[in-house]
Amino acid sequence: MEYKNILLSFEDEIGILTINRPKALNALNRETLNEIQLALQEVKDHSEIKVLILTGAGERAFVAGADILEMKDMNSIEALNFSKLGHHTLKMIQDLDRVVIAAVNGYALGGGTEIALACDFIYASENARFGLPEVTLGIFPGFGGTQRLPRLIGKGKAKELIFTGKMITAQEAYQMGIVNRVVPQASLMEETKKVASQIASNGTIGIRLAKMVIDAGYNMDLTEACALESYAFGIGFASEDQKEGMNAFVEKRKPNFKGR
Ligand code: DAK
């Protein structure tokens, strides 16, 4: 499919979704959010794709937030619809039955930090900058930042970032636990693809079940969450991947997972 504001490519078992509005530092307007939704559907239709990398075009920005030019004259109803569109898009990323890695290659501000937080984890280049500057614009984070960030780093640190609107470096984001790894910009995609390939070589069914259990169990109490884990663990034994993985171990060979 042809897109105007994004690029979608496939390399073996890895999909790469690039937000591509470099003149606006890849800011998210409604058209881009709609295109991301279409691209996620396209990824779903490609069963060979096991990991999706989300990144931004150019060397300056991952996503510099929601598009302020488009937002500034919205009325309440339009803002509500915009927020719903953003939430729905981020929920589609979070719930995608593939692993999604954010490769943050520059500014990730406002909606940019929020869309990265909807991914399974984040790798960042040294020049990446994170922040939720919405309060400096007279609003507050509206694409899940007030919910996903405290769950990831705790309420106190999240409140400090949200109330100050300050920008932090990739290294600071790493120390706070927002980012899993910081690498030089020139090697960001290579390093992200490396971890993506490692994930893709493992049993797809096990990874899908693990993702579902981690995300669904996160907000449950431990007893319920462990019960959910037990059921999902049991379901995993209905898969060919489980048989293949364990037979390969016994036969001292590399497993050939089919994702079935
Ligand atoms: N939207 C639109 N255009 C943007 C943009 C943005 N967020 N960020 C940058 N641009 C555009 C600039 O306008 C400029 O365009 P031209 O003037 O060249 O036409 C071009 O990108 C380059 O930007 P700068 O000239 O400003 O570049 P600098 O290197 O000087 O500065 C910067 C880079 C990233 C520090 C700066 O551009 C900046 O502060 N940008 C805004 C960052 C920001 O505040 N982002 C958060 C946006 S608020 C909602 C749900 C969610 C949200 C809102 C509502 N609902 C409930 C409705 C989310 C809100 C946000 O994300």
Short mmCIF file of C-alpha atoms and ligand atoms in Angstrom, two decimals:
data_model
loop_
_atom_site.label_atom_id
_atom_site.label_comp_id
_atom_site.label_asym_id
_atom_site.label_seq_id
_atom_site.Cartn_x
_atom_site.Cartn_y
_atom_site.Cartn_z
CA MET A 1 0.00 0.00 0.00
CA GLU A 2 1.18 3.56 -0.72
CA TYR A 3 1.35 5.91 2.25
CA LYS A 4 1.91 9.66 2.37
CA ASN A 5 3.34 10.14 5.87
CA ILE A 6 4.91 6.81 6.72
CA LEU A 7 7.10 4.14 5.13
CA LEU A 8 6.55 0.45 5.71
CA SER A 9 9.15 -2.10 4.67
CA PHE A 10 9.78 -5.75 5.36
CA GLU A 11 13.17 -7.42 5.77
CA ASP A 12 12.82 -11.18 6.28
CA GLU A 13 10.95 -11.51 9.58
CA ILE A 14 11.27 -7.86 10.57
CA GLY A 15 8.94 -5.00 9.65
CA ILE A 16 10.08 -1.38 9.78
CA LEU A 17 7.50 1.38 10.15
CA THR A 18 9.08 4.80 9.67
CA ILE A 19 7.13 7.95 10.45
CA ASN A 20 8.09 10.16 7.56
CA ARG A 21 7.27 13.85 7.90
CA PRO A 22 10.81 15.17 8.44
CA LYS A 23 9.84 18.79 7.65
CA ALA A 24 7.56 18.76 10.73
CA LEU A 25 10.04 16.62 12.70
CA ASN A 26 7.67 13.68 12.14
CA ALA A 27 4.87 15.27 14.20
CA LEU A 28 1.70 13.20 14.37
CA ASN A 29 -1.28 14.65 12.55
CA ARG A 30 -4.58 12.85 12.05
CA GLU A 31 -3.60 11.55 8.61
CA THR A 32 -0.39 10.03 10.00
CA LEU A 33 -2.20 8.34 12.89
CA ASN A 34 -4.72 6.87 10.43
CA GLU A 35 -1.90 5.64 8.21
CA ILE A 36 -0.14 4.02 11.19
CA GLN A 37 -3.37 2.12 11.89
CA LEU A 38 -3.52 0.92 8.26
CA ALA A 39 0.15 -0.11 8.41
CA LEU A 40 -0.40 -2.10 11.60
CA GLN A 41 -3.22 -3.92 9.84
CA GLU A 42 -0.87 -4.60 6.92
CA VAL A 43 1.72 -6.03 9.35
CA LYS A 44 -0.96 -8.27 10.86
CA ASP A 45 -1.69 -9.62 7.37
CA HIS A 46 1.99 -10.59 6.95
CA SER A 47 2.24 -13.62 9.21
CA GLU A 48 5.99 -13.98 8.50
CA ILE A 49 6.69 -10.68 10.30
CA LYS A 50 7.60 -11.38 13.91
CA VAL A 51 9.02 -8.08 15.08
CA LEU A 52 8.09 -4.54 14.09
CA ILE A 53 10.51 -1.64 14.54
CA LEU A 54 8.99 1.82 14.85
CA THR A 55 11.28 4.73 14.03
CA GLY A 56 11.35 8.25 12.60
CA ALA A 57 12.74 9.52 9.30
CA GLY A 58 15.89 11.64 9.29
CA GLU A 59 18.46 12.23 11.97
CA ARG A 60 16.74 14.87 14.08
CA ALA A 61 13.48 13.43 15.28
CA PHE A 62 11.67 10.26 16.14
CA VAL A 63 8.38 12.14 16.63
CA ALA A 64 8.28 15.75 17.91
CA GLY A 65 4.79 15.25 19.31
CA ALA A 66 1.29 15.68 18.09
CA ASP A 67 1.05 18.20 15.25
CA ILE A 68 0.67 21.54 17.03
CA LEU A 69 -0.38 23.36 13.85
CA GLU A 70 -3.26 20.94 13.37
CA MET A 71 -4.17 20.95 17.07
CA LYS A 72 -4.08 24.60 17.90
CA ASP A 73 -7.55 25.55 16.60
CA MET A 74 -9.38 22.37 17.59
CA ASN A 75 -12.61 22.68 19.53
CA SER A 76 -13.40 20.29 22.41
CA ILE A 77 -15.13 17.75 20.22
CA GLU A 78 -12.29 17.71 17.70
CA ALA A 79 -9.77 17.39 20.57
CA LEU A 80 -11.78 14.51 22.02
CA ASN A 81 -11.85 12.76 18.64
CA PHE A 82 -8.13 13.42 18.19
CA SER A 83 -7.37 11.96 21.60
CA LYS A 84 -9.49 8.88 20.81
CA LEU A 85 -7.69 8.46 17.50
CA GLY A 86 -4.33 8.67 19.30
CA HIS A 87 -5.37 6.28 22.06
CA HIS A 88 -6.76 3.78 19.56
CA THR A 89 -3.56 3.90 17.49
CA LEU A 90 -1.33 3.40 20.54
CA LYS A 91 -3.55 0.60 21.81
CA MET A 92 -3.21 -1.11 18.42
CA ILE A 93 0.59 -0.88 18.81
CA GLN A 94 0.46 -2.19 22.37
CA ASP A 95 -1.86 -5.06 21.48
CA LEU A 96 -0.21 -6.02 18.19
CA ASP A 97 0.46 -9.75 18.32
CA ARG A 98 4.08 -9.12 17.35
CA VAL A 99 6.93 -7.60 19.32
CA VAL A 100 7.18 -3.86 18.69
CA ILE A 101 10.47 -2.05 19.38
CA ALA A 102 10.79 1.73 19.28
CA ALA A 103 14.09 2.87 17.76
CA VAL A 104 14.15 6.47 18.97
CA ASN A 105 16.52 8.40 16.74
CA GLY A 106 16.09 12.00 17.94
CA TYR A 107 13.38 14.13 19.57
CA ALA A 108 10.60 12.05 21.13
CA LEU A 109 8.44 14.74 22.66
CA GLY A 110 4.83 14.64 23.82
CA GLY A 111 3.03 12.18 21.58
CA GLY A 112 6.51 11.00 20.49
CA THR A 113 7.41 9.80 23.96
CA GLU A 114 3.88 8.42 24.31
CA ILE A 115 3.98 6.38 21.10
CA ALA A 116 7.39 4.98 22.13
CA LEU A 117 5.92 4.02 25.51
CA ALA A 118 3.22 2.01 23.74
CA CYS A 119 5.93 -0.19 22.20
CA ASP A 120 7.26 -3.24 24.03
CA PHE A 121 10.59 -1.56 24.72
CA ILE A 122 12.76 1.29 23.55
CA TYR A 123 16.27 1.54 22.09
CA ALA A 124 17.56 5.08 21.67
CA SER A 125 20.38 6.88 19.91
CA GLU A 126 22.72 9.06 21.97
CA ASN A 127 21.15 12.22 20.56
CA ALA A 128 17.58 11.15 21.45
CA ARG A 129 15.62 13.46 23.72
CA PHE A 130 12.50 12.52 25.62
CA GLY A 131 9.92 14.68 27.32
CA LEU A 132 6.27 15.46 27.86
CA PRO A 133 6.17 19.24 27.25
CA GLU A 134 2.38 19.43 26.99
CA VAL A 135 2.01 21.62 30.12
CA THR A 136 4.18 24.24 28.40
CA LEU A 137 1.43 24.38 25.74
CA GLY A 138 -1.36 24.71 28.29
CA ILE A 139 -2.54 21.11 27.99
CA PHE A 140 -1.33 17.82 29.47
CA PRO A 141 -0.34 14.48 27.91
CA GLY A 142 -3.34 13.00 26.12
CA PHE A 143 -2.04 9.88 24.41
CA GLY A 144 -1.55 7.75 27.53
CA GLY A 145 1.51 9.53 28.99
CA THR A 146 -0.15 10.06 32.36
CA GLN A 147 -0.87 6.32 32.52
CA ARG A 148 1.96 4.42 30.80
CA LEU A 149 4.85 6.49 32.18
CA PRO A 150 3.98 6.11 35.91
CA ARG A 151 3.51 2.39 35.37
CA LEU A 152 6.98 2.18 33.84
CA ILE A 153 9.04 4.44 36.13
CA GLY A 154 6.81 5.11 39.15
CA LYS A 155 4.53 8.00 40.03
CA GLY A 156 7.08 10.42 41.49
CA LYS A 157 9.47 10.47 38.53
CA ALA A 158 6.58 10.53 36.05
CA LYS A 159 4.96 13.46 37.84
CA GLU A 160 8.24 15.39 37.82
CA LEU A 161 8.59 14.93 34.05
CA ILE A 162 4.94 15.74 33.34
CA PHE A 163 4.70 18.76 35.69
CA THR A 164 7.98 20.34 34.57
CA GLY A 165 7.61 19.49 30.88
CA LYS A 166 11.41 19.26 30.79
CA MET A 167 13.39 17.41 28.18
CA ILE A 168 15.75 14.62 29.22
CA THR A 169 18.65 13.01 27.41
CA ALA A 170 18.75 9.41 26.21
CA GLN A 171 21.18 8.62 29.04
CA GLU A 172 18.81 10.09 31.66
CA ALA A 173 15.93 8.13 30.11
CA TYR A 174 18.09 5.01 30.35
CA GLN A 175 18.83 5.66 34.03
CA MET A 176 15.11 6.13 34.72
CA GLY A 177 14.25 2.85 33.02
CA ILE A 178 12.40 4.40 30.06
CA VAL A 179 15.01 3.19 27.58
CA ASN A 180 16.59 -0.28 27.49
CA ARG A 181 19.73 0.66 25.57
CA VAL A 182 21.50 3.76 24.25
CA VAL A 183 23.73 3.46 21.17
CA PRO A 184 25.41 5.86 18.73
CA GLN A 185 22.95 7.15 16.16
CA ALA A 186 24.83 5.50 13.27
CA SER A 187 24.34 2.05 14.78
CA LEU A 188 20.78 2.45 16.15
CA MET A 189 19.01 0.57 13.37
CA GLU A 190 21.69 -2.11 13.18
CA GLU A 191 21.54 -2.76 16.94
CA THR A 192 17.74 -2.69 16.95
CA LYS A 193 17.63 -5.13 14.04
CA LYS A 194 20.07 -7.40 15.87
CA VAL A 195 17.83 -7.72 18.92
CA ALA A 196 14.79 -8.02 16.61
CA SER A 197 16.45 -10.95 14.79
CA GLN A 198 17.30 -12.63 18.08
CA ILE A 199 13.65 -12.33 19.15
CA ALA A 200 12.43 -13.52 15.74
CA SER A 201 14.53 -16.67 15.99
CA ASN A 202 12.69 -17.77 19.15
CA GLY A 203 9.33 -19.51 19.38
CA THR A 204 6.67 -17.10 18.11
CA ILE A 205 3.82 -18.63 20.08
CA GLY A 206 5.77 -18.48 23.35
CA ILE A 207 6.63 -14.82 22.75
CA ARG A 208 3.03 -13.90 21.87
CA LEU A 209 1.73 -15.61 24.97
CA ALA A 210 4.43 -13.99 27.13
CA LYS A 211 3.58 -10.54 25.76
CA MET A 212 -0.11 -11.07 26.43
CA VAL A 213 0.51 -12.33 29.96
CA ILE A 214 2.98 -9.56 30.85
CA ASP A 215 0.65 -6.81 29.61
CA ALA A 216 -2.62 -8.27 30.92
CA GLY A 217 -1.09 -9.41 34.20
CA TYR A 218 0.63 -6.09 34.94
CA ASN A 219 -2.49 -4.50 36.40
CA MET A 220 -3.82 -7.60 38.14
CA ASP A 221 -2.97 -8.76 41.60
CA LEU A 222 -0.18 -11.34 41.69
CA THR A 223 -2.42 -14.34 42.43
CA GLU A 224 -4.73 -13.63 39.47
CA ALA A 225 -1.79 -12.80 37.21
CA CYS A 226 -0.02 -16.05 38.05
CA ALA A 227 -3.26 -17.96 37.37
CA LEU A 228 -3.42 -16.27 33.97
CA GLU A 229 0.19 -17.27 33.39
CA SER A 230 -0.61 -20.92 34.21
CA TYR A 231 -3.45 -21.04 31.68
CA ALA A 232 -1.37 -19.37 28.98
CA PHE A 233 1.53 -21.72 29.78
CA GLY A 234 -0.81 -24.68 29.32
CA ILE A 235 -2.10 -23.33 26.01
CA GLY A 236 1.52 -23.06 24.81
CA PHE A 237 1.71 -26.86 24.97
CA ALA A 238 -0.89 -27.07 22.21
CA SER A 239 1.59 -25.49 19.79
CA GLU A 240 3.99 -27.09 17.32
CA ASP A 241 6.61 -24.61 18.55
CA GLN A 242 6.65 -26.23 21.99
CA LYS A 243 7.12 -29.71 20.50
CA GLU A 244 9.79 -28.46 18.09
CA GLY A 245 11.69 -26.49 20.77
CA MET A 246 11.84 -29.36 23.22
CA ASN A 247 12.53 -32.06 20.59
CA ALA A 248 15.35 -29.91 19.18
CA PHE A 249 16.88 -29.67 22.65
CA VAL A 250 16.72 -33.42 23.15
CA GLU A 251 18.08 -34.06 19.64
CA LYS A 252 20.85 -31.49 20.17
CA ARG A 253 19.95 -29.38 17.11
CA LYS A 254 18.71 -25.84 16.49
CA PRO A 255 14.92 -25.53 16.61
CA ASN A 256 13.04 -24.54 13.48
CA PHE A 257 10.02 -22.68 14.83
CA LYS A 258 7.05 -22.27 12.52
CA GLY A 259 4.92 -20.03 14.73
CA ARG A 260 2.15 -22.60 14.89
N1 DAK B 1 3.96 19.96 15.47
C1 DAK B 1 4.06 20.59 14.28
N2 DAK B 1 5.22 21.02 13.77
C2 DAK B 1 6.33 20.82 14.48
C3 DAK B 1 6.31 20.17 15.74
C4 DAK B 1 5.05 19.72 16.24
N3 DAK B 1 4.94 19.06 17.39
N4 DAK B 1 7.57 20.13 16.21
C5 DAK B 1 8.34 20.71 15.29
N5 DAK B 1 7.60 21.13 14.24
C6 DAK B 1 8.05 21.83 13.04
C7 DAK B 1 8.40 23.28 13.35
O1 DAK B 1 7.25 24.06 13.32
C8 DAK B 1 9.35 23.61 12.22
O2 DAK B 1 8.60 23.85 11.05
P1 DAK B 1 8.98 25.08 10.07
O3 DAK B 1 8.94 26.28 10.92
O4 DAK B 1 10.37 24.72 9.58
O5 DAK B 1 7.93 25.02 8.99
C9 DAK B 1 10.09 22.30 12.00
O6 DAK B 1 9.28 21.27 12.59
C10 DAK B 1 11.45 22.28 12.68
O7 DAK B 1 11.27 22.64 14.04
P2 DAK B 1 12.13 23.78 14.76
O8 DAK B 1 12.52 24.84 13.79
O9 DAK B 1 11.35 24.20 15.96
O10 DAK B 1 13.43 22.96 15.16
P3 DAK B 1 14.39 23.19 16.41
O11 DAK B 1 15.55 22.31 16.20
O12 DAK B 1 14.62 24.65 16.65
O13 DAK B 1 13.56 22.64 17.67
C11 DAK B 1 12.14 21.08 18.85
C12 DAK B 1 13.22 21.29 17.75
C13 DAK B 1 11.68 19.63 18.76
C14 DAK B 1 12.79 21.32 20.23
C15 DAK B 1 11.00 22.08 18.62
O14 DAK B 1 10.55 21.95 17.27
C16 DAK B 1 9.82 21.84 19.51
O15 DAK B 1 9.83 22.22 20.68
N6 DAK B 1 8.75 21.25 18.92
C17 DAK B 1 7.51 21.05 19.65
C18 DAK B 1 7.69 19.92 20.62
C19 DAK B 1 6.45 19.74 21.44
O16 DAK B 1 6.02 20.63 22.21
N7 DAK B 1 5.87 18.58 21.29
C20 DAK B 1 4.75 18.20 22.06
C21 DAK B 1 3.57 18.53 21.29
S1 DAK B 1 2.14 18.32 22.30
C22 DAK B 1 -4.32 15.28 22.76
C23 DAK B 1 -3.65 14.11 22.86
C24 DAK B 1 -2.29 14.12 22.77
C25 DAK B 1 -1.61 15.29 22.60
C26 DAK B 1 -2.31 16.42 22.46
C27 DAK B 1 -3.66 16.43 22.55
N8 DAK B 1 -5.76 15.28 22.87
C28 DAK B 1 -6.32 14.95 24.09
C29 DAK B 1 -6.45 16.09 21.92
C30 DAK B 1 -0.21 15.33 22.50
C31 DAK B 1 0.39 16.54 22.51
C32 DAK B 1 1.71 16.75 22.11
O17 DAK B 1 2.40 15.88 21.63
#
